[in-house]
Amino acid sequence: KTNETARTAIVKLDFLDKGRKYEATFYTDAKDAHYENNPKAYTIKQMTVTSKTKLSLHAASGGGFAISIK
């Protein structure tokens, strides 16, 4: 979760086991999300990730993101 300043976070998944593939589900703020005027705007995306994956995730003002990895 972030404060009132929107930001982009770089998340490395190098903690995952090398040589394995995982299914990740991302819950992130939509481009037009804002804690005051559009607090429920979000997107859900799925993709295959590995220990080499680096993610660039947007967190809107007052927003955040979550990742589920299986």
mmCIF file with all atom_site columns, C-alpha atoms in Angstrom:
data_model
loop_
_atom_site.group_PDB
_atom_site.id
_atom_site.type_symbol
_atom_site.label_atom_id
_atom_site.label_alt_id
_atom_site.label_comp_id
_atom_site.label_asym_id
_atom_site.label_entity_id
_atom_site.label_seq_id
_atom_site.pdbx_PDB_ins_code
_atom_site.Cartn_x
_atom_site.Cartn_y
_atom_site.Cartn_z
_atom_site.occupancy
_atom_site.B_iso_or_equiv
_atom_site.pdbx_formal_charge
_atom_site.auth_seq_id
_atom_site.auth_comp_id
_atom_site.auth_asym_id
_atom_site.auth_atom_id
_atom_site.pdbx_PDB_model_num
ATOM 1  C CA . LYS A 1 1  ? 0.000   0.000   0.000   1.00 0.00 ? 1  LYS A CA 1
ATOM 2  C CA . THR A 1 2  ? 1.195   3.504   -0.772  1.00 0.00 ? 2  THR A CA 1
ATOM 3  C CA . ASN A 1 3  ? 0.504   6.936   0.670   1.00 0.00 ? 3  ASN A CA 1
ATOM 4  C CA . GLU A 1 4  ? -1.021  9.831   -1.273  1.00 0.00 ? 4  GLU A CA 1
ATOM 5  C CA . THR A 1 5  ? 1.829   9.765   -3.802  1.00 0.00 ? 5  THR A CA 1
ATOM 6  C CA . ALA A 1 6  ? 1.382   7.418   -6.767  1.00 0.00 ? 6  ALA A CA 1
ATOM 7  C CA . ARG A 1 7  ? 4.449   5.353   -7.651  1.00 0.00 ? 7  ARG A CA 1
ATOM 8  C CA . THR A 1 8  ? 5.777   2.456   -9.664  1.00 0.00 ? 8  THR A CA 1
ATOM 9  C CA . ALA A 1 9  ? 7.461   -0.401  -7.817  1.00 0.00 ? 9  ALA A CA 1
ATOM 10 C CA . ILE A 1 10 ? 9.998   -2.789  -9.327  1.00 0.00 ? 10 ILE A CA 1
ATOM 11 C CA . VAL A 1 11 ? 9.484   -6.263  -7.837  1.00 0.00 ? 11 VAL A CA 1
ATOM 12 C CA . LYS A 1 12 ? 12.054  -9.007  -8.395  1.00 0.00 ? 12 LYS A CA 1
ATOM 13 C CA . LEU A 1 13 ? 10.924  -12.603 -8.023  1.00 0.00 ? 13 LEU A CA 1
ATOM 14 C CA . ASP A 1 14 ? 14.426  -13.987 -7.486  1.00 0.00 ? 14 ASP A CA 1
ATOM 15 C CA . PHE A 1 15 ? 13.239  -15.652 -4.264  1.00 0.00 ? 15 PHE A CA 1
ATOM 16 C CA . LEU A 1 16 ? 11.388  -18.262 -6.357  1.00 0.00 ? 16 LEU A CA 1
ATOM 17 C CA . ASP A 1 17 ? 13.001  -21.645 -7.070  1.00 0.00 ? 17 ASP A CA 1
ATOM 18 C CA . LYS A 1 18 ? 15.295  -21.467 -10.101 1.00 0.00 ? 18 LYS A CA 1
ATOM 19 C CA . GLY A 1 19 ? 14.177  -23.484 -13.124 1.00 0.00 ? 19 GLY A CA 1
ATOM 20 C CA . ARG A 1 20 ? 10.511  -23.611 -12.101 1.00 0.00 ? 20 ARG A CA 1
ATOM 21 C CA . LYS A 1 21 ? 7.529   -21.823 -13.632 1.00 0.00 ? 21 LYS A CA 1
ATOM 22 C CA . TYR A 1 22 ? 4.736   -20.365 -11.518 1.00 0.00 ? 22 TYR A CA 1
ATOM 23 C CA . GLU A 1 23 ? 1.309   -18.930 -12.229 1.00 0.00 ? 23 GLU A CA 1
ATOM 24 C CA . ALA A 1 24 ? 0.942   -15.460 -10.765 1.00 0.00 ? 24 ALA A CA 1
ATOM 25 C CA . THR A 1 25 ? -2.220  -13.411 -10.336 1.00 0.00 ? 25 THR A CA 1
ATOM 26 C CA . PHE A 1 26 ? -1.774  -9.653  -9.964  1.00 0.00 ? 26 PHE A CA 1
ATOM 27 C CA . TYR A 1 27 ? -4.333  -7.346  -8.390  1.00 0.00 ? 27 TYR A CA 1
ATOM 28 C CA . THR A 1 28 ? -3.281  -3.805  -9.258  1.00 0.00 ? 28 THR A CA 1
ATOM 29 C CA . ASP A 1 29 ? -4.702  -0.311  -9.395  1.00 0.00 ? 29 ASP A CA 1
ATOM 30 C CA . ALA A 1 30 ? -6.266  0.672   -12.708 1.00 0.00 ? 30 ALA A CA 1
ATOM 31 C CA . LYS A 1 31 ? -4.751  3.600   -14.596 1.00 0.00 ? 31 LYS A CA 1
ATOM 32 C CA . ASP A 1 32 ? -7.586  5.878   -13.431 1.00 0.00 ? 32 ASP A CA 1
ATOM 33 C CA . ALA A 1 33 ? -7.619  4.698   -9.784  1.00 0.00 ? 33 ALA A CA 1
ATOM 34 C CA . HIS A 1 34 ? -7.437  7.321   -7.025  1.00 0.00 ? 34 HIS A CA 1
ATOM 35 C CA . TYR A 1 35 ? -8.225  6.999   -3.326  1.00 0.00 ? 35 TYR A CA 1
ATOM 36 C CA . GLU A 1 36 ? -10.677 9.946   -3.342  1.00 0.00 ? 36 GLU A CA 1
ATOM 37 C CA . ASN A 1 37 ? -12.501 9.887   -6.666  1.00 0.00 ? 37 ASN A CA 1
ATOM 38 C CA . ASN A 1 38 ? -12.103 6.311   -7.991  1.00 0.00 ? 38 ASN A CA 1
ATOM 39 C CA . PRO A 1 39 ? -11.070 3.989   -5.121  1.00 0.00 ? 39 PRO A CA 1
ATOM 40 C CA . LYS A 1 40 ? -12.526 0.769   -6.546  1.00 0.00 ? 40 LYS A CA 1
ATOM 41 C CA . ALA A 1 41 ? -10.748 0.840   -9.922  1.00 0.00 ? 41 ALA A CA 1
ATOM 42 C CA . TYR A 1 42 ? -8.473  -2.176  -10.233 1.00 0.00 ? 42 TYR A CA 1
ATOM 43 C CA . THR A 1 43 ? -7.295  -4.779  -12.724 1.00 0.00 ? 43 THR A CA 1
ATOM 44 C CA . ILE A 1 44 ? -6.616  -8.498  -12.391 1.00 0.00 ? 44 ILE A CA 1
ATOM 45 C CA . LYS A 1 45 ? -3.979  -10.068 -14.614 1.00 0.00 ? 45 LYS A CA 1
ATOM 46 C CA . GLN A 1 46 ? -2.462  -13.547 -14.765 1.00 0.00 ? 46 GLN A CA 1
ATOM 47 C CA . MET A 1 47 ? 0.866   -14.613 -16.187 1.00 0.00 ? 47 MET A CA 1
ATOM 48 C CA . THR A 1 48 ? 3.584   -17.235 -15.902 1.00 0.00 ? 48 THR A CA 1
ATOM 49 C CA . VAL A 1 49 ? 6.613   -16.070 -13.897 1.00 0.00 ? 49 VAL A CA 1
ATOM 50 C CA . THR A 1 50 ? 10.037  -17.458 -12.952 1.00 0.00 ? 50 THR A CA 1
ATOM 51 C CA . SER A 1 51 ? 12.844  -16.462 -10.618 1.00 0.00 ? 51 SER A CA 1
ATOM 52 C CA . LYS A 1 52 ? 14.164  -14.218 -13.427 1.00 0.00 ? 52 LYS A CA 1
ATOM 53 C CA . THR A 1 53 ? 10.945  -12.185 -13.689 1.00 0.00 ? 53 THR A CA 1
ATOM 54 C CA . LYS A 1 54 ? 11.061  -8.483  -12.796 1.00 0.00 ? 54 LYS A CA 1
ATOM 55 C CA . LEU A 1 55 ? 7.740   -6.708  -12.478 1.00 0.00 ? 55 LEU A CA 1
ATOM 56 C CA . SER A 1 56 ? 6.914   -3.033  -12.807 1.00 0.00 ? 56 SER A CA 1
ATOM 57 C CA . LEU A 1 57 ? 3.720   -2.451  -10.806 1.00 0.00 ? 57 LEU A CA 1
ATOM 58 C CA . HIS A 1 58 ? 1.770   0.788   -10.532 1.00 0.00 ? 58 HIS A CA 1
ATOM 59 C CA . ALA A 1 59 ? 0.325   1.919   -7.208  1.00 0.00 ? 59 ALA A CA 1
ATOM 60 C CA . ALA A 1 60 ? -2.138  4.824   -7.478  1.00 0.00 ? 60 ALA A CA 1
ATOM 61 C CA . SER A 1 61 ? -2.528  7.565   -4.865  1.00 0.00 ? 61 SER A CA 1
ATOM 62 C CA . GLY A 1 62 ? -3.630  5.750   -1.728  1.00 0.00 ? 62 GLY A CA 1
ATOM 63 C CA . GLY A 1 63 ? -3.548  2.434   -3.600  1.00 0.00 ? 63 GLY A CA 1
ATOM 64 C CA . GLY A 1 64 ? -1.416  -0.661  -3.773  1.00 0.00 ? 64 GLY A CA 1
ATOM 65 C CA . PHE A 1 65 ? -1.176  -4.111  -5.285  1.00 0.00 ? 65 PHE A CA 1
ATOM 66 C CA . ALA A 1 66 ? -1.143  -7.786  -4.337  1.00 0.00 ? 66 ALA A CA 1
ATOM 67 C CA . ILE A 1 67 ? 0.347   -10.841 -5.988  1.00 0.00 ? 67 ILE A CA 1
ATOM 68 C CA . SER A 1 68 ? -0.676  -14.495 -5.574  1.00 0.00 ? 68 SER A CA 1
ATOM 69 C CA . ILE A 1 69 ? 1.930   -16.996 -6.792  1.00 0.00 ? 69 ILE A CA 1
ATOM 70 C CA . LYS A 1 70 ? 1.218   -20.725 -7.163  1.00 0.00 ? 70 LYS A CA 1
#
